[in-house]
Amino acid sequence: MKKTILTGDRPTGRLHLGHYVGSLKNRVALQNEYETFVLLADVQALTDNFDQPEILRDNIFQVTLDYLAVGLDPQKCAFVIQSQIPQIAELTVFFMNLVSVSQVERNPTVKAEIAQKGFGETLPLGFFCYPVSQAADITAFDADLVPVGQDQAPMIELCRDIVLRFNRLYGETLTLPEAMYAQFGRLPGTDGQAKMSKSIGNVISLSDDEKTVTQKVMAMFTDPNRITGREPGNVENNPVFTYHHAFNTDKERVAELKELYELGGENEKGKPILGDVTVKRELIAAMNEFLAPIREKRAAFEAQPDFVWDVLQDGTKRGLQRAENVMERVRDAMKIGYFGAM
Ligand code: TRP
Protein backbone atom coordinates (compact mmCIF):
# COMPACT_ATOMS: atom_id res chain seq x y z
CA MET A 1 0.00 0.00 0.00
CA LYS A 2 1.14 3.52 -0.79
CA LYS A 3 2.23 5.64 2.13
CA THR A 4 0.30 8.80 2.89
CA ILE A 5 1.23 12.45 2.78
CA LEU A 6 -0.74 15.19 4.49
CA THR A 7 0.06 18.86 4.16
CA GLY A 8 -1.95 22.00 4.24
CA ASP A 9 -2.21 25.73 3.97
CA ARG A 10 -4.31 28.35 5.63
CA PRO A 11 -6.47 29.88 2.92
CA THR A 12 -5.84 33.49 3.91
CA GLY A 13 -4.66 34.64 0.49
CA ARG A 14 -2.93 33.56 -2.67
CA LEU A 15 0.17 31.42 -2.30
CA HIS A 16 3.61 32.89 -2.89
CA LEU A 17 7.09 31.79 -3.87
CA GLY A 18 7.93 31.02 -0.24
CA HIS A 19 5.16 28.41 -0.26
CA TYR A 20 6.46 27.07 -3.55
CA VAL A 21 10.07 26.67 -2.45
CA GLY A 22 9.17 25.55 1.08
CA SER A 23 6.60 22.92 0.27
CA LEU A 24 4.61 23.03 -2.99
CA LYS A 25 7.60 21.90 -5.03
CA ASN A 26 8.09 18.91 -2.75
CA ARG A 27 4.40 18.03 -2.93
CA VAL A 28 4.41 18.03 -6.71
CA ALA A 29 7.44 15.74 -6.76
CA LEU A 30 5.98 13.35 -4.17
CA GLN A 31 2.39 13.05 -5.42
CA ASN A 32 3.30 10.15 -7.71
CA GLU A 33 4.72 7.97 -4.97
CA TYR A 34 2.37 8.78 -2.12
CA GLU A 35 -1.30 8.98 -1.53
CA THR A 36 -1.58 12.71 -0.96
CA PHE A 37 -4.08 14.76 1.03
CA VAL A 38 -3.78 18.54 0.87
CA LEU A 39 -5.76 20.32 3.53
CA LEU A 40 -7.25 23.74 2.95
CA ALA A 41 -7.14 24.68 6.61
CA ASP A 42 -10.05 27.11 6.76
CA VAL A 43 -10.78 26.35 10.42
CA GLN A 44 -7.19 27.20 11.27
CA ALA A 45 -7.48 30.36 9.16
CA LEU A 46 -10.47 31.33 11.29
CA THR A 47 -8.39 31.23 14.47
CA ASP A 48 -7.02 34.64 13.56
CA ASN A 49 -9.75 35.75 11.13
CA PHE A 50 -12.89 34.70 13.00
CA ASP A 51 -14.34 38.18 12.51
CA GLN A 52 -14.24 37.90 8.72
CA PRO A 53 -15.31 34.39 7.69
CA GLU A 54 -16.44 35.72 4.32
CA ILE A 55 -12.82 35.79 3.11
CA LEU A 56 -12.55 32.01 3.24
CA ARG A 57 -14.57 31.02 0.19
CA ASP A 58 -12.62 33.09 -2.31
CA ASN A 59 -9.31 32.28 -0.67
CA ILE A 60 -10.04 28.55 -0.87
CA PHE A 61 -10.73 29.05 -4.57
CA GLN A 62 -7.53 31.08 -5.09
CA VAL A 63 -5.32 28.61 -3.22
CA THR A 64 -6.79 25.73 -5.20
CA LEU A 65 -5.96 27.59 -8.42
CA ASP A 66 -2.39 27.93 -7.13
CA TYR A 67 -2.26 24.19 -6.41
CA LEU A 68 -3.53 23.26 -9.85
CA ALA A 69 -1.28 25.83 -11.54
CA VAL A 70 1.94 24.48 -10.00
CA GLY A 71 1.04 20.97 -11.06
CA LEU A 72 -0.69 19.26 -8.17
CA ASP A 73 -2.87 16.72 -9.90
CA PRO A 74 -6.38 16.26 -8.45
CA GLN A 75 -6.30 12.62 -9.59
CA LYS A 76 -3.34 12.03 -7.30
CA CYS A 77 -4.03 14.56 -4.54
CA ALA A 78 -7.21 14.95 -2.59
CA PHE A 79 -7.79 18.64 -1.86
CA VAL A 80 -9.72 18.58 1.40
CA ILE A 81 -11.57 21.49 3.00
CA GLN A 82 -10.88 21.22 6.71
CA SER A 83 -14.19 22.59 8.01
CA GLN A 84 -16.07 19.82 6.22
CA ILE A 85 -14.28 17.10 8.21
CA PRO A 86 -15.85 17.09 11.70
CA GLN A 87 -13.60 14.16 12.64
CA ILE A 88 -10.70 16.60 12.88
CA ALA A 89 -12.55 18.66 15.48
CA GLU A 90 -13.46 15.48 17.35
CA LEU A 91 -9.86 14.29 17.42
CA THR A 92 -8.68 17.74 18.51
CA VAL A 93 -10.84 17.52 21.63
CA PHE A 94 -9.32 14.17 22.58
CA PHE A 95 -5.82 15.45 21.89
CA MET A 96 -6.35 18.47 24.18
CA ASN A 97 -6.14 16.07 27.13
CA LEU A 98 -2.70 14.92 26.07
CA VAL A 99 -1.01 18.34 25.84
CA SER A 100 -0.17 20.78 28.61
CA VAL A 101 -0.67 24.51 28.32
CA SER A 102 3.02 25.10 28.92
CA GLN A 103 3.91 22.72 26.09
CA VAL A 104 2.02 24.95 23.66
CA GLU A 105 3.39 28.10 25.30
CA ARG A 106 6.91 26.91 24.55
CA ASN A 107 6.17 26.34 20.86
CA PRO A 108 8.42 28.89 19.13
CA THR A 109 6.25 29.26 16.02
CA VAL A 110 3.12 30.02 18.03
CA LYS A 111 5.10 32.29 20.32
CA ALA A 112 6.39 34.31 17.37
CA GLU A 113 2.93 34.53 15.79
CA ILE A 114 1.30 35.66 19.02
CA ALA A 115 3.91 38.40 19.36
CA GLN A 116 3.60 39.41 15.70
CA LYS A 117 -0.18 39.63 15.84
CA GLY A 118 -0.03 41.58 19.08
CA PHE A 119 -2.85 39.63 20.76
CA GLY A 120 -1.76 40.42 24.30
CA GLU A 121 -4.56 39.76 26.77
CA THR A 122 -7.03 39.09 23.96
CA LEU A 123 -5.24 35.97 22.70
CA PRO A 124 -8.10 33.68 21.65
CA LEU A 125 -8.01 30.18 23.07
CA GLY A 126 -8.76 28.90 19.57
CA PHE A 127 -5.60 30.47 18.19
CA PHE A 128 -3.52 29.25 21.11
CA CYS A 129 -4.75 25.70 20.53
CA TYR A 130 -4.27 25.55 16.78
CA PRO A 131 -1.09 23.45 17.09
CA VAL A 132 -3.20 20.76 18.78
CA SER A 133 -5.77 20.93 16.03
CA GLN A 134 -2.97 20.74 13.47
CA ALA A 135 -1.79 17.52 15.13
CA ALA A 136 -5.32 16.23 14.56
CA ASP A 137 -5.16 17.34 10.89
CA ILE A 138 -2.14 15.16 10.39
CA THR A 139 -3.22 12.09 12.34
CA ALA A 140 -6.83 12.06 11.14
CA PHE A 141 -5.51 11.11 7.70
CA ASP A 142 -3.03 8.48 8.91
CA ALA A 143 -0.20 10.55 7.47
CA ASP A 144 3.26 9.02 7.33
CA LEU A 145 4.94 12.09 5.92
CA VAL A 146 4.33 15.83 6.22
CA PRO A 147 6.20 18.00 3.69
CA VAL A 148 6.35 21.47 5.20
CA GLY A 149 8.57 24.51 5.57
CA GLN A 150 11.05 24.66 8.44
CA ASP A 151 8.78 27.01 10.39
CA GLN A 152 6.37 24.12 10.89
CA ALA A 153 8.96 21.90 12.63
CA PRO A 154 7.60 22.59 16.15
CA MET A 155 4.10 21.63 14.97
CA ILE A 156 5.24 18.25 13.74
CA GLU A 157 7.22 17.72 16.94
CA LEU A 158 4.12 18.38 19.02
CA CYS A 159 2.10 16.06 16.82
CA ARG A 160 4.63 13.29 17.32
CA ASP A 161 4.56 13.82 21.08
CA ILE A 162 0.78 13.53 21.08
CA VAL A 163 0.74 10.43 18.91
CA LEU A 164 3.32 8.67 21.08
CA ARG A 165 1.38 9.58 24.19
CA PHE A 166 -1.92 8.45 22.68
CA ASN A 167 -0.50 5.12 21.57
CA ARG A 168 1.08 4.50 24.97
CA LEU A 169 -2.17 5.25 26.75
CA TYR A 170 -4.74 3.65 24.50
CA GLY A 171 -2.70 1.13 22.53
CA GLU A 172 -1.06 1.35 19.08
CA THR A 173 -3.68 3.19 17.08
CA LEU A 174 -2.25 6.23 15.36
CA THR A 175 0.41 6.56 12.70
CA LEU A 176 3.53 8.41 13.83
CA PRO A 177 4.22 11.05 11.18
CA GLU A 178 7.52 12.42 10.06
CA ALA A 179 8.29 15.88 8.74
CA MET A 180 9.96 16.37 5.42
CA TYR A 181 11.69 19.66 4.76
CA ALA A 182 12.51 21.26 1.45
CA GLN A 183 16.09 20.92 0.26
CA PHE A 184 16.37 24.60 -0.52
CA GLY A 185 15.36 25.73 2.95
CA ARG A 186 13.50 28.94 3.44
CA LEU A 187 13.04 31.67 0.88
CA PRO A 188 13.64 35.15 2.30
CA GLY A 189 11.25 38.02 1.64
CA THR A 190 11.92 40.69 -0.98
CA ASP A 191 12.98 42.95 1.92
CA GLY A 192 15.70 40.49 2.95
CA GLN A 193 13.82 39.35 6.06
CA ALA A 194 14.12 35.67 6.90
CA LYS A 195 10.63 34.77 5.82
CA MET A 196 8.31 35.62 2.96
CA SER A 197 5.05 36.51 4.64
CA LYS A 198 1.89 38.19 3.47
CA SER A 199 1.45 40.00 6.77
CA ILE A 200 4.91 41.56 6.40
CA GLY A 201 4.14 42.46 2.77
CA ASN A 202 7.39 41.12 1.29
CA VAL A 203 6.01 38.43 -0.99
CA ILE A 204 5.95 37.62 -4.66
CA SER A 205 2.78 35.67 -5.37
CA LEU A 206 2.57 32.80 -7.83
CA SER A 207 -0.15 34.79 -9.55
CA ASP A 208 1.74 38.12 -9.81
CA ASP A 209 1.87 39.38 -13.40
CA GLU A 210 5.06 40.38 -15.21
CA LYS A 211 4.76 44.02 -14.36
CA THR A 212 4.26 43.33 -10.65
CA VAL A 213 7.21 40.95 -10.55
CA THR A 214 9.35 43.58 -12.28
CA GLN A 215 8.35 46.25 -9.77
CA LYS A 216 8.87 44.00 -6.79
CA VAL A 217 12.29 42.78 -7.92
CA MET A 218 13.47 46.29 -8.79
CA ALA A 219 12.52 47.36 -5.26
CA MET A 220 14.23 44.38 -3.64
CA PHE A 221 16.72 44.65 -0.84
CA THR A 222 20.32 43.96 -1.93
CA ASP A 223 23.70 44.67 -0.39
CA PRO A 224 23.18 48.06 1.32
CA ASN A 225 26.92 48.79 1.13
CA ARG A 226 26.88 48.91 -2.64
CA ILE A 227 26.24 52.55 -3.38
CA THR A 228 27.83 53.06 -6.78
CA GLY A 229 27.89 49.40 -7.84
CA ARG A 230 31.71 49.41 -7.83
CA GLU A 231 32.04 48.16 -4.22
CA PRO A 232 32.77 44.46 -3.74
CA GLY A 233 29.30 43.08 -3.07
CA ASN A 234 27.95 40.60 -0.55
CA VAL A 235 25.94 37.72 -2.00
CA GLU A 236 25.18 36.09 1.34
CA ASN A 237 22.04 37.44 2.98
CA ASN A 238 21.29 39.06 -0.34
CA PRO A 239 17.85 37.91 -1.43
CA VAL A 240 18.51 38.82 -5.06
CA PHE A 241 21.13 36.09 -5.20
CA THR A 242 19.08 33.69 -3.13
CA TYR A 243 16.29 34.04 -5.69
CA HIS A 244 18.75 33.58 -8.57
CA HIS A 245 19.77 30.30 -6.95
CA ALA A 246 16.17 29.25 -6.50
CA PHE A 247 14.72 30.24 -9.88
CA ASN A 248 17.41 30.89 -12.51
CA THR A 249 17.97 27.72 -14.50
CA ASP A 250 21.22 29.06 -16.03
CA LYS A 251 23.48 27.98 -13.17
CA GLU A 252 26.68 28.99 -14.99
CA ARG A 253 25.45 32.53 -15.40
CA VAL A 254 24.44 32.68 -11.74
CA ALA A 255 27.95 31.58 -10.72
CA GLU A 256 29.41 34.23 -13.00
CA LEU A 257 27.15 36.96 -11.64
CA LYS A 258 28.08 35.98 -8.13
CA GLU A 259 31.80 36.16 -8.88
CA LEU A 260 31.59 39.56 -10.60
CA TYR A 261 29.38 40.95 -7.86
CA GLU A 262 31.81 39.90 -5.14
CA LEU A 263 34.69 41.40 -7.09
CA GLY A 264 33.15 44.81 -7.79
CA GLY A 265 35.25 47.35 -9.72
CA GLU A 266 34.73 49.29 -12.93
CA ASN A 267 35.38 48.73 -16.61
CA GLU A 268 37.56 50.80 -19.00
CA LYS A 269 34.70 53.26 -19.48
CA GLY A 270 34.56 53.90 -15.75
CA LYS A 271 31.20 52.12 -15.37
CA PRO A 272 30.56 49.44 -12.72
CA ILE A 273 31.43 45.97 -14.05
CA LEU A 274 28.22 44.60 -12.61
CA GLY A 275 25.56 46.90 -11.23
CA ASP A 276 22.66 45.73 -9.10
CA VAL A 277 20.22 46.71 -11.80
CA THR A 278 21.76 44.19 -14.22
CA VAL A 279 21.54 41.44 -11.60
CA LYS A 280 17.91 42.35 -11.00
CA ARG A 281 17.01 42.54 -14.69
CA GLU A 282 18.34 39.03 -15.20
CA LEU A 283 16.44 37.86 -12.13
CA ILE A 284 13.23 39.35 -13.51
CA ALA A 285 13.73 37.46 -16.76
CA ALA A 286 14.41 34.19 -14.90
CA MET A 287 11.42 34.61 -12.61
CA ASN A 288 9.05 35.44 -15.38
CA GLU A 289 10.26 32.40 -17.28
CA PHE A 290 9.51 30.30 -14.22
CA LEU A 291 6.14 31.93 -13.59
CA ALA A 292 4.84 32.12 -17.17
CA PRO A 293 3.54 28.52 -17.43
CA ILE A 294 2.09 28.77 -13.91
CA ARG A 295 0.19 31.93 -14.81
CA GLU A 296 -1.09 30.34 -17.98
CA LYS A 297 -2.42 27.23 -16.22
CA ARG A 298 -3.88 29.34 -13.45
CA ALA A 299 -5.85 31.46 -15.89
CA ALA A 300 -7.16 28.34 -17.63
CA PHE A 301 -8.50 26.88 -14.37
CA GLU A 302 -9.82 30.22 -13.21
CA ALA A 303 -12.06 30.21 -16.27
CA GLN A 304 -13.64 26.92 -15.06
CA PRO A 305 -14.82 27.58 -11.50
CA ASP A 306 -17.29 24.68 -11.58
CA PHE A 307 -14.47 22.29 -12.33
CA VAL A 308 -12.42 23.71 -9.44
CA TRP A 309 -15.30 23.33 -6.96
CA ASP A 310 -15.93 19.78 -8.20
CA VAL A 311 -12.30 18.97 -7.55
CA LEU A 312 -12.68 20.33 -4.01
CA GLN A 313 -15.86 18.41 -3.36
CA ASP A 314 -14.40 15.18 -4.65
CA GLY A 315 -11.20 15.61 -2.62
CA THR A 316 -13.16 16.47 0.50
CA LYS A 317 -15.25 13.30 0.13
CA ARG A 318 -12.11 11.20 -0.14
CA GLY A 319 -10.73 12.95 2.94
CA LEU A 320 -13.93 12.36 4.87
CA GLN A 321 -13.75 8.63 4.25
CA ARG A 322 -10.17 8.38 5.37
CA ALA A 323 -10.76 10.45 8.51
CA GLU A 324 -13.82 8.43 9.51
CA ASN A 325 -11.82 5.20 9.19
CA VAL A 326 -9.18 6.59 11.51
CA MET A 327 -11.76 7.88 13.98
CA GLU A 328 -13.46 4.50 14.21
CA ARG A 329 -10.12 3.11 15.36
CA VAL A 330 -9.67 6.01 17.77
CA ARG A 331 -13.11 5.59 19.36
CA ASP A 332 -12.52 1.88 19.80
CA ALA A 333 -9.09 2.46 21.32
CA MET A 334 -10.59 5.01 23.72
CA LYS A 335 -13.40 2.61 24.65
CA ILE A 336 -16.11 4.99 23.53
CA GLY A 337 -17.20 3.11 20.42
CA TYR A 338 -20.36 2.16 22.31
CA PHE A 339 -22.53 1.42 19.33
CA GLY A 340 -19.98 0.47 16.66
CA ALA A 341 -20.58 2.12 13.30
CA MET A 342 -24.05 3.65 13.53
N1 TRP B 1 -0.02 25.78 9.84
C1 TRP B 1 0.22 25.60 8.44
C2 TRP B 1 0.68 26.94 7.85
O1 TRP B 1 0.46 27.97 8.45
C3 TRP B 1 -0.99 25.12 7.67
C4 TRP B 1 -1.48 23.78 8.10
C5 TRP B 1 -2.67 23.47 8.70
C6 TRP B 1 -0.80 22.54 7.97
N2 TRP B 1 -2.79 22.16 8.92
C7 TRP B 1 -1.67 21.55 8.51
C8 TRP B 1 0.46 22.16 7.49
C9 TRP B 1 -1.29 20.21 8.56
C10 TRP B 1 0.82 20.84 7.55
C11 TRP B 1 -0.04 19.86 8.08
O2 TRP B 1 1.25 26.95 6.79
Coordinates of C-alpha atoms and ligand atoms in Angstrom, one line a residue:
M1 CA 0.0 0.0 0.0
K2 CA 1.1 3.5 -0.8
K3 CA 2.2 5.6 2.1
T4 CA 0.3 8.8 2.9
I5 CA 1.2 12.5 2.8
L6 CA -0.7 15.2 4.5
T7 CA 0.1 18.9 4.2
G8 CA -2.0 22.0 4.2
D9 CA -2.2 25.7 4.0
R10 CA -4.3 28.3 5.6
P11 CA -6.5 29.9 2.9
T12 CA -5.8 33.5 3.9
G13 CA -4.7 34.6 0.5
R14 CA -2.9 33.6 -2.7
L15 CA 0.2 31.4 -2.3
H16 CA 3.6 32.9 -2.9
L17 CA 7.1 31.8 -3.9
G18 CA 7.9 31.0 -0.2
H19 CA 5.2 28.4 -0.3
Y20 CA 6.5 27.1 -3.6
V21 CA 10.1 26.7 -2.5
G22 CA 9.2 25.6 1.1
S23 CA 6.6 22.9 0.3
L24 CA 4.6 23.0 -3.0
K25 CA 7.6 21.9 -5.0
N26 CA 8.1 18.9 -2.7
R27 CA 4.4 18.0 -2.9
V28 CA 4.4 18.0 -6.7
A29 CA 7.4 15.7 -6.8
L30 CA 6.0 13.4 -4.2
Q31 CA 2.4 13.0 -5.4
N32 CA 3.3 10.2 -7.7
E33 CA 4.7 8.0 -5.0
Y34 CA 2.4 8.8 -2.1
E35 CA -1.3 9.0 -1.5
T36 CA -1.6 12.7 -1.0
F37 CA -4.1 14.8 1.0
V38 CA -3.8 18.5 0.9
L39 CA -5.8 20.3 3.5
L40 CA -7.3 23.7 2.9
A41 CA -7.1 24.7 6.6
D42 CA -10.0 27.1 6.8
V43 CA -10.8 26.3 10.4
Q44 CA -7.2 27.2 11.3
A45 CA -7.5 30.4 9.2
L46 CA -10.5 31.3 11.3
T47 CA -8.4 31.2 14.5
D48 CA -7.0 34.6 13.6
N49 CA -9.7 35.7 11.1
F50 CA -12.9 34.7 13.0
D51 CA -14.3 38.2 12.5
Q52 CA -14.2 37.9 8.7
P53 CA -15.3 34.4 7.7
E54 CA -16.4 35.7 4.3
I55 CA -12.8 35.8 3.1
L56 CA -12.5 32.0 3.2
R57 CA -14.6 31.0 0.2
D58 CA -12.6 33.1 -2.3
N59 CA -9.3 32.3 -0.7
I60 CA -10.0 28.6 -0.9
F61 CA -10.7 29.0 -4.6
Q62 CA -7.5 31.1 -5.1
V63 CA -5.3 28.6 -3.2
T64 CA -6.8 25.7 -5.2
L65 CA -6.0 27.6 -8.4
D66 CA -2.4 27.9 -7.1
Y67 CA -2.3 24.2 -6.4
L68 CA -3.5 23.3 -9.8
A69 CA -1.3 25.8 -11.5
V70 CA 1.9 24.5 -10.0
G71 CA 1.0 21.0 -11.1
L72 CA -0.7 19.3 -8.2
D73 CA -2.9 16.7 -9.9
P74 CA -6.4 16.3 -8.5
Q75 CA -6.3 12.6 -9.6
K76 CA -3.3 12.0 -7.3
C77 CA -4.0 14.6 -4.5
A78 CA -7.2 15.0 -2.6
F79 CA -7.8 18.6 -1.9
V80 CA -9.7 18.6 1.4
I81 CA -11.6 21.5 3.0
Q82 CA -10.9 21.2 6.7
S83 CA -14.2 22.6 8.0
Q84 CA -16.1 19.8 6.2
I85 CA -14.3 17.1 8.2
P86 CA -15.8 17.1 11.7
Q87 CA -13.6 14.2 12.6
I88 CA -10.7 16.6 12.9
A89 CA -12.6 18.7 15.5
E90 CA -13.5 15.5 17.3
L91 CA -9.9 14.3 17.4
T92 CA -8.7 17.7 18.5
V93 CA -10.8 17.5 21.6
F94 CA -9.3 14.2 22.6
F95 CA -5.8 15.4 21.9
M96 CA -6.3 18.5 24.2
N97 CA -6.1 16.1 27.1
L98 CA -2.7 14.9 26.1
V99 CA -1.0 18.3 25.8
S100 CA -0.2 20.8 28.6
V101 CA -0.7 24.5 28.3
S102 CA 3.0 25.1 28.9
Q103 CA 3.9 22.7 26.1
V104 CA 2.0 25.0 23.7
E105 CA 3.4 28.1 25.3
R106 CA 6.9 26.9 24.6
N107 CA 6.2 26.3 20.9
P108 CA 8.4 28.9 19.1
T109 CA 6.3 29.3 16.0
V110 CA 3.1 30.0 18.0
K111 CA 5.1 32.3 20.3
A112 CA 6.4 34.3 17.4
E113 CA 2.9 34.5 15.8
I114 CA 1.3 35.7 19.0
A115 CA 3.9 38.4 19.4
Q116 CA 3.6 39.4 15.7
K117 CA -0.2 39.6 15.8
G118 CA 0.0 41.6 19.1
F119 CA -2.8 39.6 20.8
G120 CA -1.8 40.4 24.3
E121 CA -4.6 39.8 26.8
T122 CA -7.0 39.1 24.0
L123 CA -5.2 36.0 22.7
P124 CA -8.1 33.7 21.6
L125 CA -8.0 30.2 23.1
G126 CA -8.8 28.9 19.6
F127 CA -5.6 30.5 18.2
F128 CA -3.5 29.2 21.1
C129 CA -4.7 25.7 20.5
Y130 CA -4.3 25.5 16.8
P131 CA -1.1 23.4 17.1
V132 CA -3.2 20.8 18.8
S133 CA -5.8 20.9 16.0
Q134 CA -3.0 20.7 13.5
A135 CA -1.8 17.5 15.1
A136 CA -5.3 16.2 14.6
D137 CA -5.2 17.3 10.9
I138 CA -2.1 15.2 10.4
T139 CA -3.2 12.1 12.3
A140 CA -6.8 12.1 11.1
F141 CA -5.5 11.1 7.7
D142 CA -3.0 8.5 8.9
A143 CA -0.2 10.5 7.5
D144 CA 3.3 9.0 7.3
L145 CA 4.9 12.1 5.9
V146 CA 4.3 15.8 6.2
P147 CA 6.2 18.0 3.7
V148 CA 6.3 21.5 5.2
G149 CA 8.6 24.5 5.6
Q150 CA 11.0 24.7 8.4
D151 CA 8.8 27.0 10.4
Q152 CA 6.4 24.1 10.9
A153 CA 9.0 21.9 12.6
P154 CA 7.6 22.6 16.2
M155 CA 4.1 21.6 15.0
I156 CA 5.2 18.2 13.7
E157 CA 7.2 17.7 16.9
L158 CA 4.1 18.4 19.0
C159 CA 2.1 16.1 16.8
R160 CA 4.6 13.3 17.3
D161 CA 4.6 13.8 21.1
I162 CA 0.8 13.5 21.1
V163 CA 0.7 10.4 18.9
L164 CA 3.3 8.7 21.1
R165 CA 1.4 9.6 24.2
F166 CA -1.9 8.5 22.7
N167 CA -0.5 5.1 21.6
R168 CA 1.1 4.5 25.0
L169 CA -2.2 5.3 26.8
Y170 CA -4.7 3.6 24.5
G171 CA -2.7 1.1 22.5
E172 CA -1.1 1.3 19.1
T173 CA -3.7 3.2 17.1
L174 CA -2.3 6.2 15.4
T175 CA 0.4 6.6 12.7
L176 CA 3.5 8.4 13.8
P177 CA 4.2 11.1 11.2
E178 CA 7.5 12.4 10.1
A179 CA 8.3 15.9 8.7
M180 CA 10.0 16.4 5.4
Y181 CA 11.7 19.7 4.8
A182 CA 12.5 21.3 1.4
Q183 CA 16.1 20.9 0.3
F184 CA 16.4 24.6 -0.5
G185 CA 15.4 25.7 2.9
R186 CA 13.5 28.9 3.4
L187 CA 13.0 31.7 0.9
P188 CA 13.6 35.2 2.3
G189 CA 11.3 38.0 1.6
T190 CA 11.9 40.7 -1.0
D191 CA 13.0 43.0 1.9
G192 CA 15.7 40.5 2.9
Q193 CA 13.8 39.4 6.1
A194 CA 14.1 35.7 6.9
K195 CA 10.6 34.8 5.8
M196 CA 8.3 35.6 3.0
S197 CA 5.1 36.5 4.6
K198 CA 1.9 38.2 3.5
S199 CA 1.5 40.0 6.8
I200 CA 4.9 41.6 6.4
G201 CA 4.1 42.5 2.8
N202 CA 7.4 41.1 1.3
V203 CA 6.0 38.4 -1.0
I204 CA 6.0 37.6 -4.7
S205 CA 2.8 35.7 -5.4
L206 CA 2.6 32.8 -7.8
S207 CA -0.1 34.8 -9.6
D208 CA 1.7 38.1 -9.8
D209 CA 1.9 39.4 -13.4
E210 CA 5.1 40.4 -15.2
K211 CA 4.8 44.0 -14.4
T212 CA 4.3 43.3 -10.7
V213 CA 7.2 40.9 -10.6
T214 CA 9.4 43.6 -12.3
Q215 CA 8.3 46.3 -9.8
K216 CA 8.9 44.0 -6.8
V217 CA 12.3 42.8 -7.9
M218 CA 13.5 46.3 -8.8
A219 CA 12.5 47.4 -5.3
M220 CA 14.2 44.4 -3.6
F221 CA 16.7 44.6 -0.8
T222 CA 20.3 44.0 -1.9
D223 CA 23.7 44.7 -0.4
P224 CA 23.2 48.1 1.3
N225 CA 26.9 48.8 1.1
R226 CA 26.9 48.9 -2.6
I227 CA 26.2 52.5 -3.4
T228 CA 27.8 53.1 -6.8
G229 CA 27.9 49.4 -7.8
R230 CA 31.7 49.4 -7.8
E231 CA 32.0 48.2 -4.2
P232 CA 32.8 44.5 -3.7
G233 CA 29.3 43.1 -3.1
N234 CA 28.0 40.6 -0.5
V235 CA 25.9 37.7 -2.0
E236 CA 25.2 36.1 1.3
N237 CA 22.0 37.4 3.0
N238 CA 21.3 39.1 -0.3
P239 CA 17.8 37.9 -1.4
V240 CA 18.5 38.8 -5.1
F241 CA 21.1 36.1 -5.2
T242 CA 19.1 33.7 -3.1
Y243 CA 16.3 34.0 -5.7
H244 CA 18.7 33.6 -8.6
H245 CA 19.8 30.3 -7.0
A246 CA 16.2 29.2 -6.5
F247 CA 14.7 30.2 -9.9
N248 CA 17.4 30.9 -12.5
T249 CA 18.0 27.7 -14.5
D250 CA 21.2 29.1 -16.0
K251 CA 23.5 28.0 -13.2
E252 CA 26.7 29.0 -15.0
R253 CA 25.5 32.5 -15.4
V254 CA 24.4 32.7 -11.7
A255 CA 27.9 31.6 -10.7
E256 CA 29.4 34.2 -13.0
L257 CA 27.1 37.0 -11.6
K258 CA 28.1 36.0 -8.1
E259 CA 31.8 36.2 -8.9
L260 CA 31.6 39.6 -10.6
Y261 CA 29.4 40.9 -7.9
E262 CA 31.8 39.9 -5.1
L263 CA 34.7 41.4 -7.1
G264 CA 33.2 44.8 -7.8
G265 CA 35.2 47.3 -9.7
E266 CA 34.7 49.3 -12.9
N267 CA 35.4 48.7 -16.6
E268 CA 37.6 50.8 -19.0
K269 CA 34.7 53.3 -19.5
G270 CA 34.6 53.9 -15.7
K271 CA 31.2 52.1 -15.4
P272 CA 30.6 49.4 -12.7
I273 CA 31.4 46.0 -14.1
L274 CA 28.2 44.6 -12.6
G275 CA 25.6 46.9 -11.2
D276 CA 22.7 45.7 -9.1
V277 CA 20.2 46.7 -11.8
T278 CA 21.8 44.2 -14.2
V279 CA 21.5 41.4 -11.6
K280 CA 17.9 42.4 -11.0
R281 CA 17.0 42.5 -14.7
E282 CA 18.3 39.0 -15.2
L283 CA 16.4 37.9 -12.1
I284 CA 13.2 39.4 -13.5
A285 CA 13.7 37.5 -16.8
A286 CA 14.4 34.2 -14.9
M287 CA 11.4 34.6 -12.6
N288 CA 9.1 35.4 -15.4
E289 CA 10.3 32.4 -17.3
F290 CA 9.5 30.3 -14.2
L291 CA 6.1 31.9 -13.6
A292 CA 4.8 32.1 -17.2
P293 CA 3.5 28.5 -17.4
I294 CA 2.1 28.8 -13.9
R295 CA 0.2 31.9 -14.8
E296 CA -1.1 30.3 -18.0
K297 CA -2.4 27.2 -16.2
R298 CA -3.9 29.3 -13.4
A299 CA -5.8 31.5 -15.9
A300 CA -7.2 28.3 -17.6
F301 CA -8.5 26.9 -14.4
E302 CA -9.8 30.2 -13.2
A303 CA -12.1 30.2 -16.3
Q304 CA -13.6 26.9 -15.1
P305 CA -14.8 27.6 -11.5
D306 CA -17.3 24.7 -11.6
F307 CA -14.5 22.3 -12.3
V308 CA -12.4 23.7 -9.4
W309 CA -15.3 23.3 -7.0
D310 CA -15.9 19.8 -8.2
V311 CA -12.3 19.0 -7.5
L312 CA -12.7 20.3 -4.0
Q313 CA -15.9 18.4 -3.4
D314 CA -14.4 15.2 -4.6
G315 CA -11.2 15.6 -2.6
T316 CA -13.2 16.5 0.5
K317 CA -15.3 13.3 0.1
R318 CA -12.1 11.2 -0.1
G319 CA -10.7 12.9 2.9
L320 CA -13.9 12.4 4.9
Q321 CA -13.8 8.6 4.2
R322 CA -10.2 8.4 5.4
A323 CA -10.8 10.4 8.5
E324 CA -13.8 8.4 9.5
N325 CA -11.8 5.2 9.2
V326 CA -9.2 6.6 11.5
M327 CA -11.8 7.9 14.0
E328 CA -13.5 4.5 14.2
R329 CA -10.1 3.1 15.4
V330 CA -9.7 6.0 17.8
R331 CA -13.1 5.6 19.4
D332 CA -12.5 1.9 19.8
A333 CA -9.1 2.5 21.3
M334 CA -10.6 5.0 23.7
K335 CA -13.4 2.6 24.6
I336 CA -16.1 5.0 23.5
G337 CA -17.2 3.1 20.4
Y338 CA -20.4 2.2 22.3
F339 CA -22.5 1.4 19.3
G340 CA -20.0 0.5 16.7
A341 CA -20.6 2.1 13.3
M342 CA -24.1 3.7 13.5
Ligands
TRP1 N1 0.0 25.8 9.8 C1 0.2 25.6 8.4 C2 0.7 26.9 7.8 O1 0.5 28.0 8.5 C3 -1.0 25.1 7.7 C4 -1.5 23.8 8.1 C5 -2.7 23.5 8.7 C6 -0.8 22.5 8.0 N2 -2.8 22.2 8.9 C7 -1.7 21.5 8.5 C8 0.5 22.2 7.5 C9 -1.3 20.2 8.6 C10 0.8 20.8 7.5 C11 0.0 19.9 8.1 O2 1.2 27.0 6.8

